[in-house]
Amino acid sequence: MTTIKLQNTRTRKKEVFEPIDAQNVRMYVCGPTVYDRAHLGNARPVVVFDVLFRLLRSEYGADKVTYARNFTDVDDKINARAAERGRPISDITAETTQWFLDDMGALGALEPTHMPRATAYISEMIAMIEDLIARGHAYSDGAGHALFSVKSYEEYGKLSGRSVDDMIAGARVEVADNKRDPMDFVLWKPSNDDQPGWDSPWGRGRPGWHIECSAMARDLLGASFDIHGGGNDLMFPHHENEIAQSCCANPDGEFANVWLHNEMLQVEGKKMSKSLGNFFTVKDLLDQGNPGEVIRFVFMQTHYRKPMDWTEEKAKQAEATLRKWRALTAGIEPAASAAAAVMDALADDLNTAGAVAELHKLASAGDAAGLLASAQMMGLLGAEMGAWADGPSVDLTPFADLFFAARQTAMETKDFGEVDRLKSTFVEAGLEVRMSKTGVELVPGPGFDPSKLEALT
């Protein structure tokens, strides 16, 4: 069995992973708030923890790993979107939830074992809040709010490594008259007639954001479970608050033993932003002709704890590599198991970049069976992901030879008119022209249209 080591955010150490129960390895990952299409940054933790899910299933057995990822379907952003579009909130959440599942499925992500919706766990949230109040860790302001008392939990701030004073200074903390302390956070808040609401001991209202994950994780995974994951933007305040309320409500539990956080995503070296014009949803990239498998492969080439930069050049290179690997493994049965070097890389704190390097070595060595088994373990080269690479079957060798001959003639005559004409035709058809001293390679890109080459035959 491969020894898995993971960088635990809470201890700041790379630790050997030892599950609480090897017969039921449990992982919780914070999911999306469903009011719009998932952007490219939303997809990174999905792919990261999908790879971990696959690794755990490979090591412990597919039926011995439980993975929960939630949907936040009660939120002020959802309310605003529903009002903006004049549609029922339930319609908005149902539609955007399916969008998310479709888009992540296109990236080859397996569906988690459980995908709980916050609105299905309101009673569990109310029960947890009541328990926190009874234990002296929360209080009601008498006006429809229930709030968690941060000072009642001495370990607050250990995950992010910051003191409460630092967190107050470095964050936008709402200072309200109903708070006993500026850091106290909302567990329950009142709803007006236009907002979704449920009856509670504090009046008609709806849950705060943080309580939902604690309630759902406890119900599905227990008071103590193995791994909690998410983007590092959630470390404070969301994950700090989850730990505080969960540990206070379950003093005999540990909540999550291991915390994993992925770094953020950039586009062409800059933070993704609508104002910069580099904001993409996953659907945008798919509609632009970027195959889901290619997007997934680009993600895997950067370690999850490092910032990832999405570029068009990386996407082109990833597509070319996957085409070559699919050609190499066509008609081949995969090996009985993934290559040991690939598994060792993944087991070393989910080093997907190292695993990809090992895939390149397998391809270079001509080990098609080992390449296929290893890539499929990582969610690549599966038959269900390969339709994009099938495309029209066109032998591009004659066109490459034609271009090479024209280039040789042009070098002698100094007339590059024919070379330019051919290259323009190839580019318009969706081919990338790669030239070297010894030959020409024509690489189909997204939207390759062979009909545009007919004029050359």
Coordinates of C-alpha atoms in Angstrom, one line a residue:
M1 CA 0.0 0.0 0.0
T2 CA 1.3 3.5 -0.9
T3 CA 2.0 5.8 2.0
I4 CA 0.0 9.0 1.5
K5 CA 1.4 12.2 3.0
L6 CA -0.6 15.4 3.1
Q7 CA 0.3 19.0 4.1
N8 CA -2.0 19.7 7.0
T9 CA -2.8 23.4 7.1
R10 CA -3.7 23.3 10.7
T11 CA -0.3 21.8 11.9
R12 CA 1.7 23.3 9.0
K13 CA 3.4 19.9 8.5
K14 CA 3.4 17.2 5.9
E15 CA 2.0 14.2 7.7
V16 CA 1.4 10.6 7.0
F17 CA -2.3 10.2 6.4
E18 CA -3.8 7.7 8.8
P19 CA -7.6 7.5 8.5
I20 CA -9.8 7.3 11.6
D21 CA -11.3 4.2 10.1
A22 CA -9.7 2.6 7.1
Q23 CA -13.1 1.0 6.3
N24 CA -14.7 4.4 6.0
V25 CA -12.4 7.2 4.9
R26 CA -14.3 10.5 5.1
M27 CA -13.7 13.8 3.3
Y28 CA -15.7 17.0 3.2
V29 CA -15.1 19.8 0.7
C30 CA -16.9 23.2 0.6
G31 CA -19.0 23.4 -2.5
P32 CA -20.5 26.3 -4.5
T33 CA -23.1 28.9 -3.8
V34 CA -25.5 28.2 -6.7
Y35 CA -26.6 31.5 -8.3
D36 CA -24.6 31.6 -11.5
R37 CA -22.2 29.6 -13.7
A38 CA -19.0 28.3 -12.1
H39 CA -16.0 30.3 -13.0
L40 CA -12.6 28.8 -13.7
G41 CA -11.4 29.4 -10.2
N42 CA -14.4 27.5 -8.8
A43 CA -13.3 24.5 -10.8
R44 CA -9.8 24.2 -9.3
P45 CA -10.8 22.8 -5.9
V46 CA -13.2 20.4 -7.7
V47 CA -10.4 19.0 -9.8
V48 CA -7.9 19.0 -6.9
F49 CA -10.1 17.1 -4.6
D50 CA -11.4 14.8 -7.3
V51 CA -7.8 13.6 -7.8
L52 CA -7.6 13.0 -4.0
F53 CA -10.9 11.2 -4.1
R54 CA -9.5 8.9 -6.8
L55 CA -6.3 8.4 -4.9
L56 CA -8.1 7.4 -1.7
R57 CA -10.5 5.1 -3.6
S58 CA -7.4 3.4 -5.3
E59 CA -5.7 2.9 -1.9
Y60 CA -8.6 2.0 0.3
G61 CA -11.3 0.7 -2.1
A62 CA -14.0 2.6 -3.9
D63 CA -16.7 1.5 -1.4
K64 CA -14.6 2.6 1.6
V65 CA -14.3 6.3 0.8
T66 CA -17.1 8.8 1.6
Y67 CA -16.8 12.2 0.0
A68 CA -19.3 15.0 0.7
R69 CA -19.4 18.3 -1.1
N70 CA -22.3 20.7 -0.4
F71 CA -24.4 23.1 -2.3
T72 CA -25.2 26.4 -0.6
D73 CA -28.7 27.1 -1.9
V74 CA -29.8 29.7 0.6
D75 CA -27.8 32.9 0.4
D76 CA -28.3 36.7 -0.2
K77 CA -26.6 36.4 -3.6
I78 CA -29.2 33.9 -4.6
N79 CA -32.0 36.1 -3.4
A80 CA -30.6 39.0 -5.3
R81 CA -30.3 37.0 -8.5
A82 CA -33.9 35.7 -8.2
A83 CA -35.2 39.2 -7.7
E84 CA -33.1 40.6 -10.6
R85 CA -34.5 38.0 -13.0
G86 CA -38.0 37.8 -11.6
R87 CA -37.8 34.1 -11.1
P88 CA -38.5 31.8 -8.0
I89 CA -35.4 31.1 -5.9
S90 CA -36.0 27.4 -6.3
D91 CA -35.8 27.7 -10.1
I92 CA -32.5 29.6 -9.8
T93 CA -30.9 27.1 -7.5
A94 CA -32.1 24.1 -9.4
E95 CA -30.9 25.4 -12.7
T96 CA -27.5 26.6 -11.4
T97 CA -26.9 23.4 -9.5
Q98 CA -27.4 21.4 -12.7
W99 CA -25.1 23.8 -14.5
F100 CA -22.4 23.1 -12.0
L101 CA -22.8 19.4 -12.2
D102 CA -22.7 19.5 -16.0
D103 CA -19.6 21.7 -16.1
M104 CA -17.7 19.7 -13.5
G105 CA -18.7 16.5 -15.2
A106 CA -17.2 17.9 -18.4
L107 CA -13.9 18.2 -16.5
G108 CA -14.0 14.6 -15.6
A109 CA -14.9 15.0 -12.0
L110 CA -16.6 12.1 -10.3
E111 CA -19.7 12.9 -8.4
P112 CA -19.1 12.9 -4.6
T113 CA -20.8 10.3 -2.5
H114 CA -23.1 13.0 -1.0
M115 CA -24.0 16.3 -2.4
P116 CA -26.2 17.9 0.3
R117 CA -28.2 21.0 -0.2
A118 CA -28.2 23.5 2.7
T119 CA -32.0 23.9 2.6
A120 CA -32.4 20.2 3.3
Y121 CA -30.5 20.5 6.6
I122 CA -32.3 23.4 8.3
S123 CA -33.5 21.4 11.2
E124 CA -30.0 20.0 11.9
M125 CA -28.6 23.6 11.8
I126 CA -31.3 24.8 14.3
A127 CA -30.5 21.9 16.6
M128 CA -26.8 22.7 16.5
I129 CA -27.4 26.4 17.2
E130 CA -29.7 25.5 20.2
D131 CA -26.9 23.2 21.5
L132 CA -24.3 25.9 21.2
I133 CA -26.5 28.4 23.1
A134 CA -27.2 25.8 25.8
R135 CA -23.4 25.2 26.2
G136 CA -22.7 28.9 26.5
H137 CA -21.0 29.3 23.1
A138 CA -23.7 31.3 21.4
Y139 CA -26.5 33.7 22.3
S140 CA -29.6 35.3 20.9
D141 CA -29.9 39.1 20.6
G142 CA -33.7 38.9 21.2
A143 CA -34.3 40.4 17.7
G144 CA -34.2 37.3 15.6
H145 CA -30.4 36.7 15.5
A146 CA -28.3 34.0 17.0
L147 CA -24.6 34.6 17.2
F148 CA -21.5 32.6 18.0
S149 CA -19.3 33.9 20.8
V150 CA -15.8 33.7 19.4
K151 CA -14.1 34.3 22.8
S152 CA -15.8 31.2 24.2
Y153 CA -13.5 29.1 22.0
E154 CA -9.9 29.4 23.0
E155 CA -8.5 27.7 19.9
Y156 CA -10.0 30.3 17.5
G157 CA -7.4 31.3 14.9
K158 CA -5.2 28.2 15.1
L159 CA -6.0 27.2 11.5
S160 CA -5.0 30.5 9.9
G161 CA -2.3 31.2 12.5
R162 CA -3.6 34.6 13.3
S163 CA -4.6 36.2 16.6
V164 CA -8.1 37.6 17.0
D165 CA -6.7 41.1 17.1
D166 CA -4.9 40.5 13.8
M167 CA -8.1 39.1 12.2
I168 CA -10.1 42.1 13.3
A169 CA -7.5 44.5 11.9
G170 CA -7.1 42.6 8.6
A171 CA -10.7 41.7 7.8
R172 CA -13.9 43.5 7.2
V173 CA -15.6 42.7 10.5
E174 CA -19.2 43.9 10.9
V175 CA -19.4 45.9 14.1
A176 CA -23.1 45.7 15.1
D177 CA -25.0 46.7 18.3
N178 CA -26.3 43.2 18.7
K179 CA -22.8 41.7 19.0
R180 CA -21.1 41.2 22.3
D181 CA -17.7 41.2 20.5
P182 CA -16.7 42.4 17.0
M183 CA -15.6 38.9 16.0
D184 CA -18.8 37.2 16.8
F185 CA -20.5 35.8 13.8
V186 CA -24.1 35.1 12.7
L187 CA -25.6 31.6 13.1
W188 CA -29.2 32.6 12.3
K189 CA -30.7 35.8 11.0
P190 CA -34.3 37.1 10.5
S191 CA -36.0 37.0 7.1
N192 CA -38.5 39.5 5.7
D193 CA -41.5 38.4 3.7
D194 CA -39.5 38.5 0.4
Q195 CA -36.7 36.3 1.7
P196 CA -36.7 32.5 2.3
G197 CA -37.2 31.7 5.9
W198 CA -37.9 28.9 8.4
D199 CA -39.5 28.9 11.8
S200 CA -37.0 28.7 14.6
P201 CA -36.7 29.5 18.4
W202 CA -35.5 32.9 17.4
G203 CA -38.2 33.7 14.9
R204 CA -38.7 33.2 11.2
G205 CA -35.3 33.4 9.5
R206 CA -32.5 31.6 7.7
P207 CA -29.1 30.3 8.6
G208 CA -25.8 32.1 8.4
W209 CA -23.3 30.7 5.9
H210 CA -20.9 28.9 8.3
I211 CA -23.3 26.8 10.3
E212 CA -24.5 24.8 7.2
C213 CA -21.2 23.0 6.6
S214 CA -20.8 22.1 10.3
A215 CA -24.3 20.6 10.4
M216 CA -24.1 18.7 7.1
A217 CA -20.6 17.4 7.9
R218 CA -21.7 16.1 11.3
D219 CA -24.8 14.5 9.9
L220 CA -23.0 12.8 6.9
L221 CA -19.5 12.1 8.3
G222 CA -19.8 12.3 12.1
A223 CA -18.3 14.5 14.8
S224 CA -14.8 13.5 13.7
F225 CA -13.7 12.8 10.1
D226 CA -10.5 12.6 8.1
I227 CA -10.1 15.5 5.6
H228 CA -11.7 18.9 5.1
G229 CA -10.8 20.7 1.9
G230 CA -11.4 24.0 0.1
G231 CA -9.8 27.0 -1.4
N232 CA -7.4 29.0 0.8
D233 CA -9.8 32.0 0.5
L234 CA -12.1 30.1 2.8
M235 CA -9.5 29.6 5.6
F236 CA -10.7 32.7 7.3
P237 CA -13.4 33.3 8.2
H238 CA -15.4 30.3 6.9
H239 CA -13.1 27.4 8.0
E240 CA -12.1 29.1 11.3
N241 CA -15.8 29.5 12.1
E242 CA -16.6 25.9 11.1
I243 CA -14.0 24.6 13.5
A244 CA -15.1 26.8 16.3
Q245 CA -18.8 26.0 16.2
S246 CA -18.3 22.3 15.4
C247 CA -15.8 21.7 18.2
C248 CA -17.9 23.6 20.7
A249 CA -21.1 21.7 19.7
N250 CA -19.2 18.3 19.8
P251 CA -16.6 18.7 22.6
D252 CA -15.7 15.0 22.3
G253 CA -15.1 15.2 18.5
E254 CA -12.2 16.6 16.5
F255 CA -14.1 17.8 13.5
A256 CA -11.5 17.4 10.7
N257 CA -8.1 15.8 11.4
V258 CA -6.5 17.1 8.2
W259 CA -7.1 20.5 6.5
L260 CA -6.1 21.0 2.8
H261 CA -6.3 24.3 1.0
N262 CA -5.6 24.9 -2.7
E263 CA -4.1 28.2 -3.9
M264 CA -6.0 30.5 -6.2
L265 CA -6.0 30.8 -10.0
Q266 CA -4.8 33.4 -12.4
V267 CA -5.3 34.0 -16.1
E268 CA -2.3 35.0 -18.2
G269 CA -0.4 36.0 -15.1
K270 CA -3.1 38.3 -13.6
K271 CA -5.8 37.8 -11.0
M272 CA -9.1 36.8 -12.8
S273 CA -11.3 39.8 -12.8
K274 CA -14.3 41.0 -14.9
S275 CA -12.7 44.5 -14.9
L276 CA -9.6 43.1 -16.6
G277 CA -11.6 41.2 -19.2
N278 CA -10.0 37.9 -18.1
F279 CA -12.9 36.4 -16.3
F280 CA -14.1 33.1 -17.7
T281 CA -16.7 30.6 -16.6
V282 CA -16.0 26.9 -17.3
K283 CA -18.8 27.0 -19.8
D284 CA -17.1 29.9 -21.6
L285 CA -14.0 27.9 -22.1
L286 CA -15.9 24.8 -23.2
D287 CA -17.9 26.8 -25.7
Q288 CA -14.7 28.3 -27.0
G289 CA -13.6 24.8 -28.0
N290 CA -11.4 24.0 -25.0
P291 CA -12.2 20.3 -24.2
G292 CA -12.9 19.5 -20.6
E293 CA -10.0 17.0 -20.5
V294 CA -7.6 19.7 -21.7
I295 CA -8.8 22.1 -18.9
R296 CA -8.3 19.3 -16.3
F297 CA -4.8 18.5 -17.6
V298 CA -3.8 22.2 -17.5
F299 CA -4.9 22.3 -13.8
M300 CA -2.9 19.2 -13.0
Q301 CA 0.4 20.6 -14.2
T302 CA 0.6 22.9 -11.1
H303 CA 0.8 21.7 -7.5
Y304 CA -2.4 22.5 -5.7
R305 CA -0.7 24.6 -3.1
K306 CA 0.9 26.9 -5.7
P307 CA -1.0 29.6 -7.7
M308 CA -2.1 28.3 -11.0
D309 CA -1.8 30.4 -14.2
W310 CA -4.2 29.6 -17.0
T311 CA -2.9 30.6 -20.4
E312 CA -3.9 29.9 -24.0
E313 CA -0.4 28.5 -24.6
K314 CA -0.7 26.0 -21.8
A315 CA -4.1 24.9 -23.2
K316 CA -2.6 24.4 -26.7
Q317 CA 0.3 22.4 -25.3
A318 CA -2.0 20.3 -23.2
E319 CA -4.2 19.5 -26.1
A320 CA -1.3 18.5 -28.3
T321 CA 0.1 16.2 -25.5
L322 CA -3.3 14.5 -25.0
R323 CA -3.7 14.0 -28.7
K324 CA -0.4 12.2 -28.8
W325 CA -1.1 10.1 -25.8
R326 CA -4.5 9.1 -27.1
A327 CA -2.9 8.1 -30.4
L328 CA -0.3 6.1 -28.5
T329 CA -2.8 4.3 -26.4
A330 CA -5.5 3.7 -29.1
G331 CA -6.7 0.1 -29.0
I332 CA -4.5 -0.7 -26.0
E333 CA -5.7 -2.4 -22.8
P334 CA -4.5 -0.5 -19.7
A335 CA -2.1 -2.1 -17.3
A336 CA -3.5 -3.8 -14.2
S337 CA -2.6 -0.8 -12.1
A338 CA -1.1 2.7 -12.3
A339 CA 2.7 3.0 -12.4
A340 CA 4.3 3.0 -9.0
A341 CA 6.1 6.3 -9.8
V342 CA 2.8 8.0 -10.6
M343 CA 1.2 6.8 -7.5
D344 CA 4.2 7.8 -5.4
A345 CA 4.0 11.4 -6.8
L346 CA 0.3 11.6 -6.1
A347 CA 0.8 10.2 -2.6
D348 CA 3.4 12.9 -1.9
D349 CA 0.9 15.7 -1.0
L350 CA -1.0 15.2 -4.2
N351 CA 1.9 16.2 -6.4
T352 CA 0.0 16.2 -9.7
A353 CA 2.8 18.1 -11.5
G354 CA 5.2 15.3 -10.5
A355 CA 2.7 12.7 -11.6
V356 CA 2.3 14.4 -15.0
A357 CA 6.1 14.3 -15.4
E358 CA 6.0 10.6 -14.8
L359 CA 3.2 10.2 -17.5
H360 CA 5.6 11.9 -20.0
K361 CA 8.3 9.4 -19.1
L362 CA 5.9 6.5 -19.7
A363 CA 4.9 7.9 -23.1
S364 CA 8.6 8.5 -24.0
A365 CA 9.4 4.9 -23.1
G366 CA 6.5 3.6 -25.2
D367 CA 4.8 2.1 -22.2
A368 CA 1.3 2.6 -23.6
A369 CA -0.4 0.3 -21.2
G370 CA 1.2 1.8 -18.1
L371 CA 0.5 5.3 -19.5
L372 CA -3.2 4.5 -20.0
A373 CA -3.7 3.0 -16.5
S374 CA -1.9 5.8 -14.8
A375 CA -3.6 8.6 -16.8
Q376 CA -7.0 7.0 -16.2
M377 CA -6.4 6.8 -12.5
M378 CA -5.9 10.6 -12.7
G379 CA -9.1 11.1 -14.7
L380 CA -7.4 11.4 -18.1
L381 CA -7.6 9.4 -21.3
G382 CA -10.9 7.8 -20.4
A383 CA -13.2 6.8 -23.2
E384 CA -15.9 9.0 -21.8
M385 CA -13.6 12.1 -22.1
G386 CA -12.2 11.4 -25.6
A387 CA -14.9 12.5 -28.0
W388 CA -13.2 15.8 -28.6
A389 CA -10.1 14.1 -29.8
D390 CA -11.9 11.8 -32.3
G391 CA -12.8 14.4 -34.8
P392 CA -12.7 13.9 -38.5
S393 CA -10.0 11.3 -39.4
V394 CA -7.7 13.2 -41.8
D395 CA -4.2 12.3 -42.8
L396 CA -2.3 15.5 -42.5
T397 CA 1.0 14.1 -43.8
P398 CA 0.5 15.2 -47.5
F399 CA -0.3 18.7 -46.3
A400 CA 2.7 18.8 -44.1
D401 CA 4.9 17.5 -47.0
L402 CA 3.4 20.1 -49.3
F403 CA 4.2 22.9 -46.9
F404 CA 7.7 21.6 -46.3
A405 CA 8.4 21.5 -50.1
A406 CA 7.0 25.0 -50.6
R407 CA 9.3 26.2 -47.8
Q408 CA 12.3 24.6 -49.3
T409 CA 11.6 26.2 -52.7
A410 CA 11.0 29.6 -51.0
M411 CA 14.4 29.3 -49.3
E412 CA 16.0 29.1 -52.7
T413 CA 13.9 31.6 -54.6
K414 CA 13.3 34.0 -51.7
D415 CA 9.7 34.1 -52.7
F416 CA 7.5 33.2 -49.7
G417 CA 4.2 33.9 -51.3
E418 CA 3.1 30.2 -51.5
V419 CA 4.4 29.5 -48.0
D420 CA 2.3 32.4 -46.7
R421 CA -0.8 31.2 -48.6
L422 CA -0.5 27.7 -47.3
K423 CA 0.1 28.7 -43.8
S424 CA -2.9 31.1 -43.9
T425 CA -5.1 28.2 -45.2
F426 CA -3.9 25.9 -42.4
V427 CA -4.5 28.4 -39.7
E428 CA -7.9 29.2 -41.0
A429 CA -8.7 25.4 -40.9
G430 CA -7.7 25.3 -37.2
L431 CA -4.2 23.8 -37.6
E432 CA -1.1 24.9 -35.7
V433 CA 1.9 24.9 -38.0
R434 CA 5.1 23.8 -36.3
M435 CA 8.3 24.1 -38.4
S436 CA 11.8 22.7 -37.9
K437 CA 14.8 22.1 -40.0
T438 CA 13.8 18.5 -40.6
G439 CA 10.1 18.8 -41.2
V440 CA 6.7 20.3 -40.6
E441 CA 4.1 19.2 -38.1
L442 CA 0.4 20.2 -38.4
V443 CA -1.4 20.0 -35.1
P444 CA -5.2 20.2 -35.1
G445 CA -6.6 22.6 -32.6
P446 CA -10.1 23.3 -31.2
G447 CA -12.6 23.7 -34.1
F448 CA -10.4 22.0 -36.7
D449 CA -12.3 22.0 -40.0
P450 CA -10.8 19.7 -42.6
S451 CA -13.2 20.9 -45.3
K452 CA -11.1 24.1 -45.4
L453 CA -8.2 22.0 -46.8
E454 CA -10.1 20.8 -49.8
A455 CA -8.8 23.7 -52.0
L456 CA -5.3 22.3 -51.6
T457 CA -6.1 18.8 -52.9

